[in-house]
Short mmCIF file of C-alpha atoms and ligand atoms in Angstrom, two decimals:
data_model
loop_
_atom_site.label_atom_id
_atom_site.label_comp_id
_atom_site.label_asym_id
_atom_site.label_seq_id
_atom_site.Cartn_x
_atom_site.Cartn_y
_atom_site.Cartn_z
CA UNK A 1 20.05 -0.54 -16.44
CA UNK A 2 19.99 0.80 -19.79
CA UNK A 3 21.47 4.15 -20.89
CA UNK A 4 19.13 5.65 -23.38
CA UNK A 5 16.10 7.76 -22.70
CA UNK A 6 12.89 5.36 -22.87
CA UNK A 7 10.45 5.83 -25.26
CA UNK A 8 6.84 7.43 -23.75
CA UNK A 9 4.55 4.52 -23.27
CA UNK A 10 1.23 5.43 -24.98
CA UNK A 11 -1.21 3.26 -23.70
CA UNK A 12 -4.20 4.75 -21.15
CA UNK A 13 -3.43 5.79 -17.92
CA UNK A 14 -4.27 3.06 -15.03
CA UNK A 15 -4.41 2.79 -11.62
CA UNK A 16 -3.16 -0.14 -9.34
CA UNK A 17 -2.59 -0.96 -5.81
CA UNK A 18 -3.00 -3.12 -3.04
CA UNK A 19 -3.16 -3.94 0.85
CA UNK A 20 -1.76 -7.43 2.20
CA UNK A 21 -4.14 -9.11 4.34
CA UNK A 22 -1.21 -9.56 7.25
CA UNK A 23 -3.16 -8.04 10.29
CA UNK A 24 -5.59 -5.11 11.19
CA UNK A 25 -5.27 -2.37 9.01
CA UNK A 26 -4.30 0.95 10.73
CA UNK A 27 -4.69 4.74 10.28
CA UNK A 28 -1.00 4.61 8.52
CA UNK A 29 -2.45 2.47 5.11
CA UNK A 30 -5.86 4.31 5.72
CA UNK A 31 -3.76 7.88 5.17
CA UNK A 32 -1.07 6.56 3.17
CA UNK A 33 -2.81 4.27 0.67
CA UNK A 34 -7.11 3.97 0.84
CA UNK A 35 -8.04 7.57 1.26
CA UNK A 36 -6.47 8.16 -2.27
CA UNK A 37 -7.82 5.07 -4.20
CA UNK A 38 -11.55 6.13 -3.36
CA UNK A 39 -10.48 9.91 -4.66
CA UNK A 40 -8.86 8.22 -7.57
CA UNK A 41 -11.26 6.16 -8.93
CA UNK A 42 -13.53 8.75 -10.31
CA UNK A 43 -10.13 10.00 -11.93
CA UNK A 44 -8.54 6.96 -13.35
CA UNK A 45 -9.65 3.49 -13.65
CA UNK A 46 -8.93 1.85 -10.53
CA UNK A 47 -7.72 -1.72 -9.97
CA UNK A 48 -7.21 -2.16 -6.44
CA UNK A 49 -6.63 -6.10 -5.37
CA UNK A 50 -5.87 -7.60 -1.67
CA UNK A 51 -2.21 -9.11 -2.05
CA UNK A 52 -2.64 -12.75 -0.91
CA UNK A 53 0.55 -13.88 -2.23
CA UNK A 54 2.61 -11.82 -0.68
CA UNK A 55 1.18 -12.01 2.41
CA UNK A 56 2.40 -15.64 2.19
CA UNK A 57 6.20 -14.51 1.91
CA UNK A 58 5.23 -14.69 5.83
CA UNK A 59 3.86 -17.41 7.55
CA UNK A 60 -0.25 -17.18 7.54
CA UNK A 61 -2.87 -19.62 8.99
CA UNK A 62 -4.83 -21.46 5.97
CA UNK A 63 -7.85 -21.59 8.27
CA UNK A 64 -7.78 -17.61 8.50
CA UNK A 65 -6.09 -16.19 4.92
CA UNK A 66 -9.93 -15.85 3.16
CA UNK A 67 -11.41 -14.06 6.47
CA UNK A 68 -8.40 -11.81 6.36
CA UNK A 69 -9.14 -11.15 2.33
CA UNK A 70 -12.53 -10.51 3.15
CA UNK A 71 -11.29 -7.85 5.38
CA UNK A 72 -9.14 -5.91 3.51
CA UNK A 73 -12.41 -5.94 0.90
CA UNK A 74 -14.54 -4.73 3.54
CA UNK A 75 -11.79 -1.83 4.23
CA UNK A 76 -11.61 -1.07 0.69
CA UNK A 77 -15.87 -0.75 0.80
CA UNK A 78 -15.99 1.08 3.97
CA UNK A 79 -13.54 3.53 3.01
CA UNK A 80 -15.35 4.32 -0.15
CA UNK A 81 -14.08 2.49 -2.98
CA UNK A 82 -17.30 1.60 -5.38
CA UNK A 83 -16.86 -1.86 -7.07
CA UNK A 84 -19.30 -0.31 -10.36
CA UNK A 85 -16.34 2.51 -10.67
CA UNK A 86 -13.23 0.80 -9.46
CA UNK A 87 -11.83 -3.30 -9.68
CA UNK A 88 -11.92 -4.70 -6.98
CA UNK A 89 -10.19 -8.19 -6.61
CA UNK A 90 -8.07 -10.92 -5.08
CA UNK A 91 -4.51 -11.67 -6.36
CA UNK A 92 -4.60 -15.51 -5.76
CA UNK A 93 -7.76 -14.92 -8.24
CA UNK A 94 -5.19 -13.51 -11.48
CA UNK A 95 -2.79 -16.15 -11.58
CA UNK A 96 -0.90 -14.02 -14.31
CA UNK A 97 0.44 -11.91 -11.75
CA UNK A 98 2.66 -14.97 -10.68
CA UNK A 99 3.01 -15.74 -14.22
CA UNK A 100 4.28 -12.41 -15.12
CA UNK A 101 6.56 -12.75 -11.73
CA UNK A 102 8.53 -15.35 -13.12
CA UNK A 103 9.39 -13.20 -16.15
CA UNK A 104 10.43 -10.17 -14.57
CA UNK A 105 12.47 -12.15 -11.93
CA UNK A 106 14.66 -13.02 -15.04
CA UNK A 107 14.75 -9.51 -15.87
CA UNK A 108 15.68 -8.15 -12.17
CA UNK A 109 19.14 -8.20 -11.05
CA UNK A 110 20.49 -9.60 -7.97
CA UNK A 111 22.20 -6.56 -7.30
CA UNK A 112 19.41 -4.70 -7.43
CA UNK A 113 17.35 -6.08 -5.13
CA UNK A 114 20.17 -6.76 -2.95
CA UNK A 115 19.69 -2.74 -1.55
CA UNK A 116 15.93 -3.61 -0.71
CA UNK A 117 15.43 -1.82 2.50
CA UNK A 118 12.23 -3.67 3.37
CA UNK A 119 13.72 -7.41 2.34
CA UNK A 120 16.64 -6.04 5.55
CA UNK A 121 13.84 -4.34 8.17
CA UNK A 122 11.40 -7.99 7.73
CA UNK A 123 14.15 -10.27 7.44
CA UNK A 124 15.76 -8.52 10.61
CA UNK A 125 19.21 -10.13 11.75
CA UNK A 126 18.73 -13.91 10.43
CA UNK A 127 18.00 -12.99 6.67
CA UNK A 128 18.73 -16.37 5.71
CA UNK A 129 15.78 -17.90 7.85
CA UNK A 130 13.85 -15.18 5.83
CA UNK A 131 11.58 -16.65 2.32
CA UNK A 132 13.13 -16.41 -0.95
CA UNK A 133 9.43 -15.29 -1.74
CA UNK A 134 10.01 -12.26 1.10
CA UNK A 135 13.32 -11.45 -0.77
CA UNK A 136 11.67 -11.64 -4.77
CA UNK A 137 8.41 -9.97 -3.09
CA UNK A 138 8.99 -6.33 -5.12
CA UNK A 139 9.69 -8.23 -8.55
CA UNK A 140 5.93 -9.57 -7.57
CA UNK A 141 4.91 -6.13 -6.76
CA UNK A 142 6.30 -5.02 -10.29
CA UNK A 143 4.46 -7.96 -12.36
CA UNK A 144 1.30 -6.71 -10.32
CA UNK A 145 1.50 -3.52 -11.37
CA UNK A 146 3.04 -4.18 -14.86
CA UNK A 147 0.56 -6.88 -15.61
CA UNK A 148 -2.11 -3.84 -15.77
CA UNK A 149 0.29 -1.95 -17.91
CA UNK A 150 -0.63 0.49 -14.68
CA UNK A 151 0.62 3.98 -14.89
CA UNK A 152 -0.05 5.36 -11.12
CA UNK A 153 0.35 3.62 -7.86
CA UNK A 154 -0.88 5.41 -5.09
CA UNK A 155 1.01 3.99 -1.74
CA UNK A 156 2.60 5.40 1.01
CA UNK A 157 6.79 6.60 1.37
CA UNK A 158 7.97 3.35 2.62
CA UNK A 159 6.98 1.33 -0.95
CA UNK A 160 9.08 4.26 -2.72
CA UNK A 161 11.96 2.30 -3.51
CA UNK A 162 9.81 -0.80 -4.41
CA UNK A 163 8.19 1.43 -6.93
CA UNK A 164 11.96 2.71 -8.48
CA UNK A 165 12.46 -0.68 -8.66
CA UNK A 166 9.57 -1.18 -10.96
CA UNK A 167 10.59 1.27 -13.20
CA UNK A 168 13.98 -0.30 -13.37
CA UNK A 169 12.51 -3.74 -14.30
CA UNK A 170 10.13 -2.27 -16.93
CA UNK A 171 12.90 -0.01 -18.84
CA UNK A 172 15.37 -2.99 -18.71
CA UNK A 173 12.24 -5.27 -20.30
CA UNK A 174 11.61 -2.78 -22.95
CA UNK A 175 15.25 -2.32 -23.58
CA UNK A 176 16.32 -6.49 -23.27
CA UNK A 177 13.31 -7.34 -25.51
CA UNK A 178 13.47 -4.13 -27.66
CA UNK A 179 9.94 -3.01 -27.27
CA UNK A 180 10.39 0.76 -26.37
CA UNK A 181 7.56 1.50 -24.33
CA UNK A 182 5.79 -2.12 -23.83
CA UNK A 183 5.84 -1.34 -20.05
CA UNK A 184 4.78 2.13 -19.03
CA UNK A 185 7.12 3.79 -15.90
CA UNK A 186 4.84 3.61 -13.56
CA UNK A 187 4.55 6.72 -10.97
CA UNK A 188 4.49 6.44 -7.06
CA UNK A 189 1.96 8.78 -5.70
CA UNK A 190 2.82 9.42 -2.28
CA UNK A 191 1.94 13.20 -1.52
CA UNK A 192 0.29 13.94 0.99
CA UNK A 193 0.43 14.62 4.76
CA UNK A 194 -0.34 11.02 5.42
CA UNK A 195 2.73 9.38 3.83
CA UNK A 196 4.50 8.43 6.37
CA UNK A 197 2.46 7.94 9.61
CA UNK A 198 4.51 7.23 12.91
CA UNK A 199 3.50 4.86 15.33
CA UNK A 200 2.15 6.32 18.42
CA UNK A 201 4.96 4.80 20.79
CA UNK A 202 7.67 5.71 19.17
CA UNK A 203 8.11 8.64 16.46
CA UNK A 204 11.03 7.31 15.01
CA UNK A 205 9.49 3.78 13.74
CA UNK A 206 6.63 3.43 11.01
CA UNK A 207 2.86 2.41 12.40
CA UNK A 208 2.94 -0.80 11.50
CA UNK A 209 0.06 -3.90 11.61
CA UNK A 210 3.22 -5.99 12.93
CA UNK A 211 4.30 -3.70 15.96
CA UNK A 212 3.73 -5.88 18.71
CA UNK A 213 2.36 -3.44 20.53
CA UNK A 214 -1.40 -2.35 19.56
CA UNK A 215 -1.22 1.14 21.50
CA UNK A 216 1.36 1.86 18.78
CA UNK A 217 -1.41 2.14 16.29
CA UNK A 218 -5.36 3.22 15.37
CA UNK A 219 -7.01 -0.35 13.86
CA UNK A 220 -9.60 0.55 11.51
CA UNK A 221 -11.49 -2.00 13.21
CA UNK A 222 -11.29 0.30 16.60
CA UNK A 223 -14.34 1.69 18.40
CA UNK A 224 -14.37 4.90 19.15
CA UNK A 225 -13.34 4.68 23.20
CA UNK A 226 -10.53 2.47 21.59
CA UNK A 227 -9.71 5.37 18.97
CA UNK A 228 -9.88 8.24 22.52
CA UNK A 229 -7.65 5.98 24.55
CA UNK A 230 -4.86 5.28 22.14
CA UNK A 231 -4.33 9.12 21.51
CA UNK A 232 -4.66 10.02 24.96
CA UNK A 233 -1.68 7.47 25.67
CA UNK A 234 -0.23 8.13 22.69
CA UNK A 235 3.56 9.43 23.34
CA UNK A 236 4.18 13.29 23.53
CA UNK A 237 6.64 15.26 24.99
CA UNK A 238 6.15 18.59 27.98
CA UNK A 239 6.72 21.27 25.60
CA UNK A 240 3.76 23.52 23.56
CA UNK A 241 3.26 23.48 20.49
CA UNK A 242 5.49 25.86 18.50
CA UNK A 243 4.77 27.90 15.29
CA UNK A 244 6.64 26.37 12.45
CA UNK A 245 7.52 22.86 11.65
CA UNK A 246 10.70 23.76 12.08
CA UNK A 247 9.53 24.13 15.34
CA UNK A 248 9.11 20.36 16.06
CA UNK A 249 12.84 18.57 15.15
CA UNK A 250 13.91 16.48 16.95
CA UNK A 251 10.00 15.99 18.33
CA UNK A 252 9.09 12.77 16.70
CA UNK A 253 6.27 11.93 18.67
CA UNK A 254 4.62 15.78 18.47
CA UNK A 255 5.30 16.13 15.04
CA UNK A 256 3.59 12.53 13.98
CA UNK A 257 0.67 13.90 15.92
CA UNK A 258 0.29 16.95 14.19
CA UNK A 259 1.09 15.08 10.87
CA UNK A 260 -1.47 12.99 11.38
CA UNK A 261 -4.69 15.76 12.71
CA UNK A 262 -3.63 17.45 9.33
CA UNK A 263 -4.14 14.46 7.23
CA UNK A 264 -7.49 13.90 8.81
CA UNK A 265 -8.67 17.17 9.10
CA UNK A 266 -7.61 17.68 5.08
CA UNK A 267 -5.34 20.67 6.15
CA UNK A 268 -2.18 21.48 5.84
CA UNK A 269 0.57 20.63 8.94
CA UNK A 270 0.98 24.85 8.87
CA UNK A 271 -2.70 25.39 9.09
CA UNK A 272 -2.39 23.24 12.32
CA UNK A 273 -0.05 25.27 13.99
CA UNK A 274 -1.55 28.21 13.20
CA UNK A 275 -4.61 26.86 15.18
CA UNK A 276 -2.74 24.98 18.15
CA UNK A 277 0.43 27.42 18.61
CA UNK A 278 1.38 27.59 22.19
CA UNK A 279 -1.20 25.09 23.51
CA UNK A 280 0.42 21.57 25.14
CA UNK A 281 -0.84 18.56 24.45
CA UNK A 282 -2.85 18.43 27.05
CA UNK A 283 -5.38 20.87 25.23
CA UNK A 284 -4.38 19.32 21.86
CA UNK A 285 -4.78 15.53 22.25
CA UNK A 286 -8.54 15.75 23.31
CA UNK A 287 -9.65 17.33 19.64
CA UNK A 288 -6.88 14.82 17.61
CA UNK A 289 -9.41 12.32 19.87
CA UNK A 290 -12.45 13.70 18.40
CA UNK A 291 -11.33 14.12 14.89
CA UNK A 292 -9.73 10.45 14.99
CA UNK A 293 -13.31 9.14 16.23
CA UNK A 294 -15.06 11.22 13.89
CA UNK A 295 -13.39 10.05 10.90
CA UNK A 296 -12.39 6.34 11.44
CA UNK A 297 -15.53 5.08 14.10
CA UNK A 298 -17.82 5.43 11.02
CA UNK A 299 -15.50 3.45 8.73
CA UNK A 300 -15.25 0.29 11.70
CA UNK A 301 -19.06 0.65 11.88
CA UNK A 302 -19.22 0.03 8.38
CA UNK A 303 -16.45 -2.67 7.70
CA UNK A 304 -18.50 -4.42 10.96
CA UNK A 305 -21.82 -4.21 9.04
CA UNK A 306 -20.22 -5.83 5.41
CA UNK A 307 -18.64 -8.40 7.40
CA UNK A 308 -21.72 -9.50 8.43
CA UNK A 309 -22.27 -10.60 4.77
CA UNK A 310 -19.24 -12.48 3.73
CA UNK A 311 -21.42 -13.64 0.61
CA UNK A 312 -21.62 -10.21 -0.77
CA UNK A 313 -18.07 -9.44 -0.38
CA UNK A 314 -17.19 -12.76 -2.09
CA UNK A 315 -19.97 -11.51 -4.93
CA UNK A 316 -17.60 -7.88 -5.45
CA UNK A 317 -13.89 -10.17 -5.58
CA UNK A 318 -15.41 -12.42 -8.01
CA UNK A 319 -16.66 -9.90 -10.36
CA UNK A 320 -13.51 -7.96 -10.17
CA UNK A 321 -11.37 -10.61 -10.41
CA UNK A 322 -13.11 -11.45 -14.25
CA UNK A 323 -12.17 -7.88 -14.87
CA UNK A 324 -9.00 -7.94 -13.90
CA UNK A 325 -8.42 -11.07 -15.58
CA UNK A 326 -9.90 -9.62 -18.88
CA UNK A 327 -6.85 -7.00 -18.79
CA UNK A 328 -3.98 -9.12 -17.51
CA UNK A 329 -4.37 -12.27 -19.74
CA UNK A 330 -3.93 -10.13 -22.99
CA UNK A 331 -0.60 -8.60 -21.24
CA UNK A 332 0.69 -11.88 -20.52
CA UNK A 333 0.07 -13.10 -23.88
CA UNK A 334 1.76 -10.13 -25.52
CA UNK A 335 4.69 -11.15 -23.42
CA UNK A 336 4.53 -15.02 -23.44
CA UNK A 337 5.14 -14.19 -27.82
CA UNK A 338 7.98 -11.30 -27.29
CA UNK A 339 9.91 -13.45 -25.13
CA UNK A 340 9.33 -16.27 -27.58
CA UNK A 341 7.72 -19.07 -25.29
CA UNK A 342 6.82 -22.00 -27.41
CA UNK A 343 3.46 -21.64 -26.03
CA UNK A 344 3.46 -17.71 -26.47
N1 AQP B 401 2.81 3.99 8.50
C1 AQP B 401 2.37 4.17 7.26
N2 AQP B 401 2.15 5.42 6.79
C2 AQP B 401 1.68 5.61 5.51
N3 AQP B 401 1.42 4.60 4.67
C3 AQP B 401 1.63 3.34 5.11
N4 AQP B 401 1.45 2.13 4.53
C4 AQP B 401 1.79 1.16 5.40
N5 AQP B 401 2.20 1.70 6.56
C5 AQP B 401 2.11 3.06 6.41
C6 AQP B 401 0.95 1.94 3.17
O1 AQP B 401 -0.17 1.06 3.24
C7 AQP B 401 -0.22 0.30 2.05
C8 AQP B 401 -0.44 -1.12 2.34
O2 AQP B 401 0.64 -1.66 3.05
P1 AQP B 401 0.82 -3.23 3.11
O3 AQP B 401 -0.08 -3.82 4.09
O4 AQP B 401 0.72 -3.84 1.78
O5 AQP B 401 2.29 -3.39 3.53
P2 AQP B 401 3.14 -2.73 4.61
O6 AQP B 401 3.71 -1.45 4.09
O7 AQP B 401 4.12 -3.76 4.98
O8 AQP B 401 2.13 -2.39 5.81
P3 AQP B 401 2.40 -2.52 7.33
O9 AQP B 401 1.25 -2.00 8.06
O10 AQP B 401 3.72 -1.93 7.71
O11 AQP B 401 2.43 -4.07 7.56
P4 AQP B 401 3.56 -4.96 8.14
O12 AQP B 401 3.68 -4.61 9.57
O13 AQP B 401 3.05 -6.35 7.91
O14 AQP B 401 4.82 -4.67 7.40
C9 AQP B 401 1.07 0.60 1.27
O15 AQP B 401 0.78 1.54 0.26
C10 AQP B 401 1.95 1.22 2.30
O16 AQP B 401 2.87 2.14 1.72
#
């Protein structure tokens, strides 16, 4: 990592993310990642893909990867992203991201990724059983984003460190290659209530499409008698409700709950409490219910009725992927010639 301060990056400001298509998506990427890219598109400009190559860092039917794209589009449509404001596209349909991949994963250092907390929760205890595409997924992460010359990435807590990582990889590109401020530092935005959602069974672990257990989280695909059940079961504790948040350490399970009524509800966790002080959950879990079914049954109704036109969705990708292409080939020109590729 270089030393000196780097040197402001003075292009326009951009917006990237992404969703893998790896499962249902839950409440915890609704909150943490597609509630802010349909508020920031009307900010920004907005490239949001579906991340089909890294969902391949795990093992994926071929016969069911494109229905799984289409639903992570669908999700992205539902939820209120509008393909004339924002790009909307599939990564398999830029190849530069890859391209770009191999660049920066001669830029990355070992070391670096090496403290990867994700690489050690999904490789688990036999990390060498694990991809070498599931180890080198956040250098792919950092050409996706870098390939837009993107500025903000709106995810949720748990990509944090993928993000820092990013920044590393751009700085040390812009320092190797001595092109202050090529790559912009790209900035996580992760505020929010809905950061870090909990799964329902346990408080202590993230929701998660791979927790085994679907009571642990809300699909977006859930009806609303799904939506009523899963926070009726959903773990609590005996106690009420207290005043503070201080109130709630060392309740994982409450506090997630609470977390999660003030994401939906657009209030603060404080503004909660000041409503639900001294009522158990007993009184409490019945309006999360409502709320939940209020906000995310319309969103399932809607991904339901644009999956009944896979045409249309395919229509959207292929647009956005020509403008997504139109930014990213220029990029990976530009860098093809400053790394001094003979066919740069
Ligand atoms: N529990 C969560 N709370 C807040 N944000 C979350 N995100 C994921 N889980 C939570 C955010 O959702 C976006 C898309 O995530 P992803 O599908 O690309 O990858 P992920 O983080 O690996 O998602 P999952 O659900 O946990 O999938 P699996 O089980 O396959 O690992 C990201 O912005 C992420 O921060």
């Amino acid at each position: 990592m270089t030393e000196q301060a780097p040197a402001p990056f003075t292009g326009e400001k951009r917006v990237l993310s992404g969703v893998q298509p790896t499962g249902d998506l839950h409440l915890g990427n609704y909150l943490g990642a597609l509630v802010k890219f349909q508020r920031l598109q009307h900010e920004i400009p907005t490239f949001i893909f579906v991340a089909d190559y890294h969902a391949i860092t795990e093992w994926q039917d071929p016969a069911k990867l494109k229905a799984q794209v289409r639903e992570i589009a669908a999700a992205y449509l539902a939820t209120g992203l509008d393909p004339k404001v924002a790009t909307i596209f599939a990564q398999s349909a830029v190849p530069e991201h890859a391209e770009l991949a191999w660049v920066l994963n001669c830029v990355a250092r070992l070391g670096w990724l090496d403290r990867m907390t994700q690489f050690k929760d999904k490789a688990g205890k036999h990390k060498e059983r694990a991809s070498v595409g599931l180890y080198t997924y956040p250098v792919l992460q950092a050409a996706d984003i870098l390939v837009y010359k993107a500025t903000h990435v709106p995810v949720g807590e748990d990509q944090r460190q993928h993000l820092e990582l990013t920044r590393d990889i751009a700085q040390k590109f812009n320092h190797d290659f001595d092109r202050p401020g090529f790559f912009p530092l790209p900035e996580a935005l992760t505020q929010g209530p809905g950061a870090r959602i909990m799964s329902l069974r346990d408080g202590t672990a993230k929701m998660s499409k791979s927790d085994p257990s679907d009571y642990a989280r809300i699909n977006l695909t859930d009806d609303p008698d799904a939506i009523a059940q899963k926070v009726r079961k959903a773990r609590t504790d005996a106690e009420p409700l207290p005043e503070t948040m201080e109130g709630l350490e060392g309740r994982a399970e409450a506090k997630n709950l609470v977390t999660i009524y003030a994401a939906l509800a657009g209030q603060t966790e404080a503004q909660v409490l000041a409503e639900f002080a001294g009522h158990g959950f007993g009184a409490f879990k019945p309006k999360l219910a409502d709320l939940a079914v209020s906000v995310m049954g319309p969103i399932g109704a809607e991904m339901r009725r644009l999956l009944a036109d896979p045409a249309e969705i395919d229509r959207i990708l292929t647009a956005g992927a020509e403008r997504a292409r139109a930014l990213a080939q220029p990029t990976m020109r530009e860098v093809k010639s400053i790394v001094g590729f003979w066919a740069g």
